[in-house]
């Protein structure tokens, strides 16, 4: 029986893995510069975490979440996003007890049951930060600055980045705003798609997320959340904008931007790139000042963002297309000549690796000529272990880039690791 991968679950093959590793390293390094530490929540959580945290009426929970019972009938979910998990962990482990700002980041697979398309699989990967414990509007701006700086480090030009910004106010503001939306959409209900007709009854703010063309006229003329802010929220938003100006981060106000999750409060934002053709969002985030309390912790504000890694891999791939990287994967391929020499070769191979020289050898029973061809593709040097050289206490090193050959004394393999390593400069 031939077993294939599940629809929407894609393998990342060895050819692609170096790009992912580079991306992960850049993300980690950038987050560390801003004082974030990694947290690794599990992929499986109680389904209730997301229906409570993200919102029962959101598309992500309502339509796309993988939900299944375990053997005891407990209703579990594969995480569709990580903010709810991070906040759950923050509450569960009492991270708030230190009375300090908690700056946490994560990276890893998320799961949503959507129609798979290029760059959007059912298992996809996200990275993100969460800063928990402060209402300071400077922190909203810092999170946005971090997002922008990360994109710049990955080679996207700052001038090409599009920052969309909005404030959706606090829970109190949204009571009035939802009512205004209901009043606006109710007479237009017949123009709306079937999903939006349901949203109108359940949660009219979610109509603003709709991408259906037929809903756009009604969305464009909808009331603006910024006109429904209380004094504190209006002041907060004003300060966020001043900090962004001070950081020379340009933005456009987008009154239809509400983000697809119910936990957001006040600041919401999205970052897109003009360089990527279609103006798809690279990442998005905002404040969620009620989520910690909603999940059973003490009232604690939070702000963060999440972005898709697949999108960034495409960016890096496009960059790589311009430059060719011919560095071979290994420093050295060991090529023995004859069975006696092979035993010695295996020993030398182990010594190379312990000295920090990446190395491999021929295991496929190829001829010497074929083995040298393979070495030429994989490594910078071939270490040729032949009976005649061995008798002299030596092995031959061939530089596969220049064709130069030299002899190496066997005793060098017992020298200090740095000394042996220096014999194989990359
Ligand atoms: Zn407010
Ligand atoms: Zn719609």
Coordinates of N, CA and C and ligand atoms in Angstrom, one line a residue, residues 191-197 199 206-207 209-216 219, ligand 2:
X191 N -27.8 42.5 0.1 CA -26.7 42.6 -0.7 C -25.5 41.7 -0.2
X192 N -25.6 41.2 1.0 CA -24.5 40.5 1.7 C -24.5 39.0 1.3
X193 N -23.3 38.4 1.4 CA -23.2 37.0 1.2 C -23.8 36.2 2.3
X194 N -24.0 34.9 2.1 CA -24.7 34.1 3.1 C -24.0 34.1 4.4
X195 N -22.6 34.1 4.4 CA -21.8 34.1 5.6 C -22.1 35.4 6.4
X196 N -22.1 36.5 5.6 CA -22.3 37.8 6.3 C -23.7 38.0 6.8
X197 N -24.7 37.3 6.2 CA -26.0 37.4 6.8 C -26.0 36.7 8.2
X199 N -23.3 36.5 10.0 CA -22.4 37.4 10.9 C -23.2 38.6 11.4
X206 N -17.5 41.0 12.3 CA -16.8 40.0 11.4 C -17.1 40.3 9.9
X207 N -18.2 41.0 9.6 CA -18.6 41.3 8.2 C -17.4 42.1 7.6
X209 N -14.4 41.7 7.9 CA -13.3 40.7 7.4 C -13.6 40.1 6.0
X210 N -14.8 40.2 5.6 CA -15.3 39.5 4.4 C -14.5 39.9 3.2
X211 N -14.1 38.9 2.3 CA -13.4 39.3 1.1 C -14.3 39.1 -0.1
X212 N -15.6 38.7 0.1 CA -16.5 38.5 -1.1 C -16.7 39.9 -1.8
X213 N -16.6 39.9 -3.1 CA -16.8 41.2 -3.8 C -18.2 41.8 -3.5
X214 N -19.2 40.9 -3.4 CA -20.6 41.5 -3.3 C -20.7 42.3 -2.0
X215 N -19.9 42.0 -1.0 CA -20.0 42.6 0.3 C -19.2 43.9 0.4
X216 N -18.4 44.2 -0.6 CA -17.4 45.3 -0.4 C -18.1 46.7 -0.4
X219 N -19.4 47.3 3.0 CA -18.3 47.4 3.9 C -17.6 48.8 3.8
Ligands
LIG2 ZN1 -19.6 38.7 3.0

